[in-house]
Amino acid sequence: MMMRILVIVSVLGLWGFGRAPAQDLQALFKAVGGSGAVVEREVDAEEQLPWARDQLAVAQKAQKEFDAGTFARQLEAADLPASRAEDLKSDLEATVRSYGAGIDALTAVIENRKALEAVKAAPPPTPPLDDKGVDELTAQAVTLGRDLASLETQMGLGESFLGRQKTVLNEASRELRRLNEEFDSAPATSKPRSALLVRLAEARSLAASSSVFAVSWRLYADQLELERLELTLGNVKAANAASGLDTLFSKSRAQAGLEAATKTLQTVESDLNTARENLAKISEELNAMRQQASPDEESLSLLMNASSVVEKTVRGYELWLAGAQLKEQSWRAVVAVANDPESTSALVAARDSAAI
């Protein structure tokens, strides 16, 4: 499995003025399509790892050799803000972090791909033969579902971040092209100042491109893991369905479900009572403070905010309690049917419970 990804290459003159990069950078850029190019091609994680490690080494060297004090003085001499030396330093640090994260992401891609292929090659789970087996697969399905939901949320955040970083990269690339053109046409007396601006833009462009590189591969690693989880979940559900037991409620399963629902109901009731007690205490303190001639405004504001938060908490527990009560009622009906499948009243109760 290969990934179509943008291999973004920037020309970085990190150790001198002008646009000429260091020799080791030139070799790296040539290996991936030439300096200043944006190449779209099929690449594999194993193929990208050596390149990413080389890029990390180059970035670490640039970070180590950069002298912010010297660069700040060069900026001042060129009538540029000395504070921009810290901007360049930050961009170099960000580049090192991004290539490190990119290497981790590439490693995750390799591992996740192997895990996905293993699931594809493995025989499907054996259908359970009893209630215990059904419960075990059901619990596994619940865990897989939670993992999927968490991963999908994570990927959504990653995609949003990637979109923002691509925008930053596009802006940085345009700015770098503009400054390079100005450098080419600048008179000799303006070359040093123009070179400094190019150097700043190069660092910003590399920070953005390395971030896009890392996040792109991380999303691909997550996509492979998502496919593995979905496939595993599908296999688990299919095995449960093949047993024919997943839709049947024996006495033991029905009783276990009722006990779990009752325990949840009791926990919610306890938490709701605690929240109501806290709200009563805060309300008393708030009323007492409002009756003061000159209440402390900051303390009053804190109590009002706390009261608002606890009120919302109480309301949330009340809604949760209503749902827990309905769930317990439903399980009681299931238990009644499991204990006496021929009972008309039990079937009617189960029907009414399902309709609620």
Coordinates of C-alpha atoms in Angstrom, one line a residue:
M1 CA 0.0 0.0 0.0
M2 CA 1.4 3.4 -1.0
M3 CA 0.4 6.9 -0.3
R4 CA 0.0 9.8 -2.7
I5 CA 1.5 12.7 -0.9
L6 CA 3.0 16.0 -1.7
V7 CA 6.8 15.9 -1.3
I8 CA 7.6 19.5 -0.6
V9 CA 11.1 20.6 -1.2
S10 CA 12.4 24.1 -0.2
V11 CA 15.7 25.8 -1.0
L12 CA 17.2 26.8 2.4
G13 CA 20.2 29.1 2.7
L14 CA 20.4 28.6 6.4
W15 CA 24.1 29.2 6.9
G16 CA 24.8 32.1 4.6
F17 CA 23.4 35.0 2.6
G18 CA 21.7 34.6 -0.7
R19 CA 19.8 31.7 -2.1
A20 CA 22.6 29.2 -2.4
P21 CA 22.0 26.3 -0.1
A22 CA 24.6 24.2 1.7
Q23 CA 26.0 21.3 -0.3
D24 CA 24.4 18.6 1.8
L25 CA 21.0 20.3 1.3
Q26 CA 21.5 20.4 -2.4
A27 CA 22.1 16.6 -2.4
L28 CA 19.0 16.0 -0.4
F29 CA 16.8 18.2 -2.6
K30 CA 18.2 16.6 -5.8
A31 CA 17.2 13.2 -4.4
V32 CA 13.5 14.2 -4.1
G33 CA 13.0 16.1 -7.3
G34 CA 15.2 19.2 -7.4
S35 CA 15.4 22.4 -5.3
G36 CA 12.4 24.6 -5.0
A37 CA 10.1 22.0 -6.4
V38 CA 6.8 20.6 -5.2
V39 CA 6.6 17.1 -6.5
E40 CA 3.5 14.8 -6.3
R41 CA 4.3 11.2 -6.6
E42 CA 3.6 7.8 -5.1
V43 CA 5.8 7.3 -2.1
D44 CA 6.1 4.6 0.5
A45 CA 6.9 5.0 4.2
E46 CA 10.0 2.8 4.0
E47 CA 11.2 4.9 1.1
Q48 CA 10.6 8.2 3.0
L49 CA 12.2 7.2 6.3
P50 CA 15.9 7.7 5.1
W51 CA 14.9 11.0 3.5
A52 CA 13.2 12.2 6.7
R53 CA 16.1 11.2 8.8
D54 CA 18.5 13.1 6.5
Q55 CA 16.2 16.2 6.7
L56 CA 16.1 15.9 10.5
A57 CA 19.9 15.8 10.6
V58 CA 20.2 18.9 8.4
A59 CA 17.6 20.7 10.5
Q60 CA 19.4 19.8 13.7
K61 CA 22.7 21.0 12.2
A62 CA 21.1 24.3 11.2
Q63 CA 19.6 24.7 14.7
K64 CA 22.9 24.0 16.4
E65 CA 24.9 26.3 14.2
F66 CA 22.5 29.2 14.3
D67 CA 23.7 32.1 16.5
A68 CA 20.7 34.3 17.3
G69 CA 22.9 37.1 18.7
T70 CA 25.0 37.4 15.6
F71 CA 22.0 37.3 13.4
A72 CA 20.2 39.9 15.4
R73 CA 23.1 42.3 15.0
Q74 CA 23.1 41.6 11.2
L75 CA 19.4 42.4 11.2
E76 CA 20.0 45.7 13.1
A77 CA 22.8 46.6 10.7
A78 CA 20.3 46.1 7.8
D79 CA 17.7 48.3 9.5
L80 CA 15.5 45.2 10.3
P81 CA 14.0 44.3 13.7
A82 CA 16.5 42.4 15.8
S83 CA 13.5 40.4 17.3
R84 CA 13.2 38.5 14.0
A85 CA 16.2 36.5 15.0
E86 CA 14.0 34.8 17.5
D87 CA 11.5 34.1 14.8
L88 CA 14.1 32.3 12.8
K89 CA 15.2 30.4 15.9
S90 CA 11.6 29.3 16.5
D91 CA 11.2 28.2 12.9
L92 CA 14.3 26.1 13.2
E93 CA 13.1 24.5 16.4
A94 CA 9.7 23.8 14.8
T95 CA 11.3 22.2 11.8
V96 CA 13.3 19.8 14.1
R97 CA 10.2 18.9 16.0
S98 CA 8.2 18.3 12.8
Y99 CA 10.8 16.0 11.2
G100 CA 11.0 14.1 14.4
A101 CA 7.2 13.8 14.4
G102 CA 7.3 12.8 10.8
I103 CA 9.7 10.0 11.5
D104 CA 7.4 8.8 14.2
A105 CA 4.5 9.0 11.8
L106 CA 6.3 7.0 9.1
T107 CA 7.2 4.3 11.7
A108 CA 3.5 4.2 12.7
V109 CA 2.5 3.8 9.0
I110 CA 4.7 0.8 8.7
E111 CA 3.5 -0.8 11.9
N112 CA -0.2 0.0 11.2
R113 CA 0.0 -1.4 7.7
K114 CA 1.4 -4.7 9.1
A115 CA -1.4 -4.8 11.7
L116 CA -4.0 -4.2 9.0
E117 CA -2.7 -6.9 6.7
A118 CA -2.5 -9.3 9.7
V119 CA -6.3 -8.8 10.4
K120 CA -7.0 -9.3 6.7
A121 CA -5.1 -12.5 6.6
A122 CA -6.4 -13.9 9.9
P123 CA -9.4 -16.2 9.9
P124 CA -12.6 -14.6 11.2
P125 CA -13.5 -15.1 14.8
T126 CA -15.4 -18.3 15.7
P127 CA -19.0 -17.6 16.6
P128 CA -19.6 -18.0 20.3
L129 CA -21.4 -21.0 21.7
D130 CA -22.8 -19.6 24.8
D131 CA -23.9 -16.4 26.6
K132 CA -20.4 -15.8 28.0
G133 CA -18.9 -15.9 24.6
V134 CA -21.5 -13.5 23.3
D135 CA -20.9 -11.1 26.2
E136 CA -17.2 -11.2 25.6
L137 CA -17.6 -10.3 21.9
T138 CA -20.2 -7.6 22.7
A139 CA -17.8 -6.0 25.2
Q140 CA -15.0 -6.2 22.6
A141 CA -17.3 -4.5 20.0
V142 CA -18.1 -1.7 22.5
T143 CA -14.4 -1.1 23.1
L144 CA -13.7 -1.1 19.4
G145 CA -16.5 1.4 18.8
R146 CA -15.2 3.7 21.4
D147 CA -11.7 3.5 19.9
L148 CA -13.1 4.3 16.4
A149 CA -15.0 7.3 17.7
S150 CA -11.9 8.6 19.4
L151 CA -9.7 8.1 16.4
E152 CA -12.2 9.7 14.1
T153 CA -12.3 12.8 16.3
Q154 CA -8.5 12.9 16.4
M155 CA -8.4 12.6 12.6
G156 CA -10.9 15.4 12.2
L157 CA -8.7 17.7 14.3
G158 CA -5.6 16.6 12.4
E159 CA -7.3 17.4 9.0
S160 CA -8.3 20.8 10.3
F161 CA -4.7 21.5 11.4
L162 CA -3.3 20.2 8.1
G163 CA -5.6 22.6 6.2
R164 CA -4.3 25.6 8.3
Q165 CA -0.7 24.5 7.8
K166 CA -1.2 24.2 4.0
T167 CA -2.5 27.8 4.0
V168 CA 0.6 28.9 6.0
L169 CA 2.8 27.0 3.6
N170 CA 1.2 28.6 0.5
E171 CA 1.6 32.1 2.0
A172 CA 5.2 31.4 3.0
S173 CA 6.0 30.0 -0.5
R174 CA 4.6 33.0 -2.2
E175 CA 6.5 35.4 0.1
L176 CA 9.7 33.4 -0.5
R177 CA 9.3 33.6 -4.3
R178 CA 8.7 37.4 -4.1
L179 CA 11.7 37.9 -1.9
N180 CA 13.9 35.8 -4.2
E181 CA 12.8 37.9 -7.1
E182 CA 13.6 41.0 -5.2
F183 CA 17.0 39.6 -4.3
D184 CA 17.8 38.8 -8.0
S185 CA 17.0 42.4 -9.0
A186 CA 18.4 44.2 -6.0
P187 CA 21.5 46.4 -6.4
A188 CA 24.7 45.3 -4.8
T189 CA 24.2 47.7 -1.9
S190 CA 20.9 46.1 -1.0
K191 CA 21.9 42.5 -1.4
P192 CA 22.8 41.9 2.3
R193 CA 19.5 43.2 3.5
S194 CA 17.5 41.3 0.9
A195 CA 19.5 38.1 1.7
L196 CA 18.5 38.4 5.3
L197 CA 14.8 38.6 4.4
V198 CA 15.2 35.6 2.1
R199 CA 16.8 33.7 4.9
L200 CA 13.9 34.4 7.3
A201 CA 11.3 33.4 4.6
E202 CA 13.2 30.2 3.9
A203 CA 13.1 29.2 7.5
R204 CA 9.4 30.0 7.8
S205 CA 8.7 28.0 4.6
L206 CA 10.7 25.0 5.8
A207 CA 8.9 25.1 9.2
A208 CA 5.5 25.0 7.4
S209 CA 6.5 22.3 4.8
S210 CA 8.0 20.0 7.5
S211 CA 4.7 20.4 9.5
V212 CA 2.6 19.5 6.5
F213 CA 4.9 16.5 5.9
A214 CA 4.5 15.2 9.5
V215 CA 0.8 15.8 9.8
S216 CA 0.1 14.2 6.4
W217 CA 1.9 11.0 7.3
R218 CA 0.3 11.0 10.8
L219 CA -3.2 11.1 9.1
Y220 CA -2.2 8.3 6.9
A221 CA -1.1 6.2 9.9
D222 CA -4.4 7.0 11.5
Q223 CA -6.3 6.0 8.4
L224 CA -4.6 2.6 8.4
E225 CA -5.5 2.1 12.0
L226 CA -9.1 3.2 11.3
E227 CA -9.4 0.6 8.6
R228 CA -8.0 -2.1 11.0
L229 CA -10.5 -1.1 13.7
E230 CA -13.4 -1.1 11.3
L231 CA -12.5 -4.5 9.9
T232 CA -12.0 -6.0 13.3
L233 CA -15.3 -4.6 14.5
G234 CA -17.1 -5.9 11.4
N235 CA -15.6 -9.4 12.1
V236 CA -16.7 -9.3 15.7
K237 CA -20.2 -8.3 14.9
A238 CA -20.4 -10.9 12.2
A239 CA -19.3 -13.7 14.6
N240 CA -21.9 -12.6 17.2
A241 CA -24.6 -12.5 14.6
A242 CA -23.6 -15.9 13.2
S243 CA -24.1 -17.4 16.7
G244 CA -27.7 -16.5 16.7
L245 CA -27.3 -15.9 20.4
D246 CA -26.8 -12.1 20.3
T247 CA -30.5 -11.4 19.9
L248 CA -31.6 -14.0 22.5
F249 CA -31.9 -13.1 26.1
S250 CA -31.4 -16.0 28.5
K251 CA -32.3 -15.6 32.1
S252 CA -28.6 -15.1 33.1
R253 CA -28.0 -12.4 30.4
A254 CA -31.2 -10.6 31.2
Q255 CA -30.5 -10.6 34.9
A256 CA -26.9 -9.3 34.2
G257 CA -28.3 -6.5 32.1
L258 CA -30.8 -5.5 34.8
E259 CA -28.1 -5.6 37.5
A260 CA -25.8 -3.4 35.4
A261 CA -28.7 -1.0 34.6
T262 CA -29.7 -0.8 38.3
K263 CA -26.1 -0.1 39.3
T264 CA -25.9 2.7 36.8
L265 CA -29.2 4.1 38.1
Q266 CA -28.0 4.1 41.7
T267 CA -24.7 5.8 40.7
V268 CA -26.5 8.5 38.8
E269 CA -29.0 9.1 41.6
S270 CA -26.1 9.4 44.1
D271 CA -24.2 11.9 41.9
L272 CA -27.4 13.9 41.3
N273 CA -28.0 14.2 45.0
T274 CA -24.4 15.3 45.6
A275 CA -24.7 17.9 42.9
R276 CA -28.0 19.2 44.3
E277 CA -26.4 19.5 47.8
N278 CA -23.5 21.5 46.3
L279 CA -25.9 23.7 44.5
A280 CA -27.8 24.4 47.7
K281 CA -24.6 25.3 49.6
I282 CA -23.5 27.6 46.8
S283 CA -27.0 29.2 46.7
E284 CA -26.9 29.9 50.5
E285 CA -23.4 31.5 50.2
L286 CA -24.5 33.5 47.2
N287 CA -27.6 34.8 49.0
A288 CA -25.6 35.7 52.1
M289 CA -23.0 37.6 50.1
R290 CA -25.7 39.5 48.2
Q291 CA -27.2 40.7 51.5
Q292 CA -23.8 42.2 52.5
A293 CA -23.6 46.0 52.2
S294 CA -20.4 45.9 50.1
P295 CA -19.8 42.4 48.8
D296 CA -16.5 41.6 47.2
E297 CA -17.2 41.8 43.5
E298 CA -14.6 39.2 42.5
S299 CA -15.9 36.7 45.1
L300 CA -19.5 37.4 44.1
S301 CA -18.6 36.8 40.4
L302 CA -16.8 33.5 41.2
L303 CA -19.8 32.3 43.2
M304 CA -22.2 33.2 40.4
N305 CA -20.1 31.4 37.9
A306 CA -19.9 28.4 40.2
S307 CA -23.7 28.4 40.7
S308 CA -24.2 28.5 36.9
V309 CA -21.9 25.5 36.4
V310 CA -23.4 23.4 39.1
E311 CA -27.0 24.2 37.9
K312 CA -26.0 22.9 34.5
T313 CA -24.4 19.8 36.1
V314 CA -27.6 19.1 38.0
R315 CA -29.7 19.4 34.8
G316 CA -27.3 17.1 33.1
Y317 CA -27.6 14.5 35.8
E318 CA -31.4 14.8 35.8
L319 CA -31.5 14.1 32.1
W320 CA -29.1 11.2 32.6
L321 CA -31.2 9.9 35.4
A322 CA -34.3 9.9 33.2
G323 CA -32.5 7.8 30.6
A324 CA -31.1 5.4 33.3
Q325 CA -34.7 4.9 34.6
L326 CA -36.0 4.0 31.2
K327 CA -33.1 1.6 30.6
E328 CA -33.7 -0.1 34.0
Q329 CA -37.5 -0.3 33.2
S330 CA -36.7 -1.9 29.8
W331 CA -34.3 -4.5 31.4
R332 CA -37.0 -5.4 34.0
A333 CA -39.3 -6.2 31.1
V334 CA -36.7 -8.3 29.4
V335 CA -36.1 -10.2 32.7
A336 CA -39.8 -10.8 33.0
V337 CA -40.0 -12.2 29.4
A338 CA -36.9 -14.4 29.9
N339 CA -38.3 -15.8 33.1
D340 CA -41.7 -16.6 31.6
P341 CA -41.7 -16.4 27.8
E342 CA -45.3 -17.5 27.6
S343 CA -46.6 -14.7 29.9
T344 CA -48.9 -12.3 28.1
S345 CA -48.4 -9.6 30.7
A346 CA -44.6 -9.9 30.4
L347 CA -44.8 -9.6 26.6
V348 CA -47.1 -6.6 26.9
A349 CA -44.8 -4.9 29.4
A350 CA -41.8 -5.6 27.1
R351 CA -43.8 -4.1 24.2
D352 CA -44.7 -1.0 26.2
S353 CA -41.1 -0.6 27.4
A354 CA -39.8 -0.7 23.8
A355 CA -42.3 1.9 22.8
I356 CA -41.2 4.4 25.4

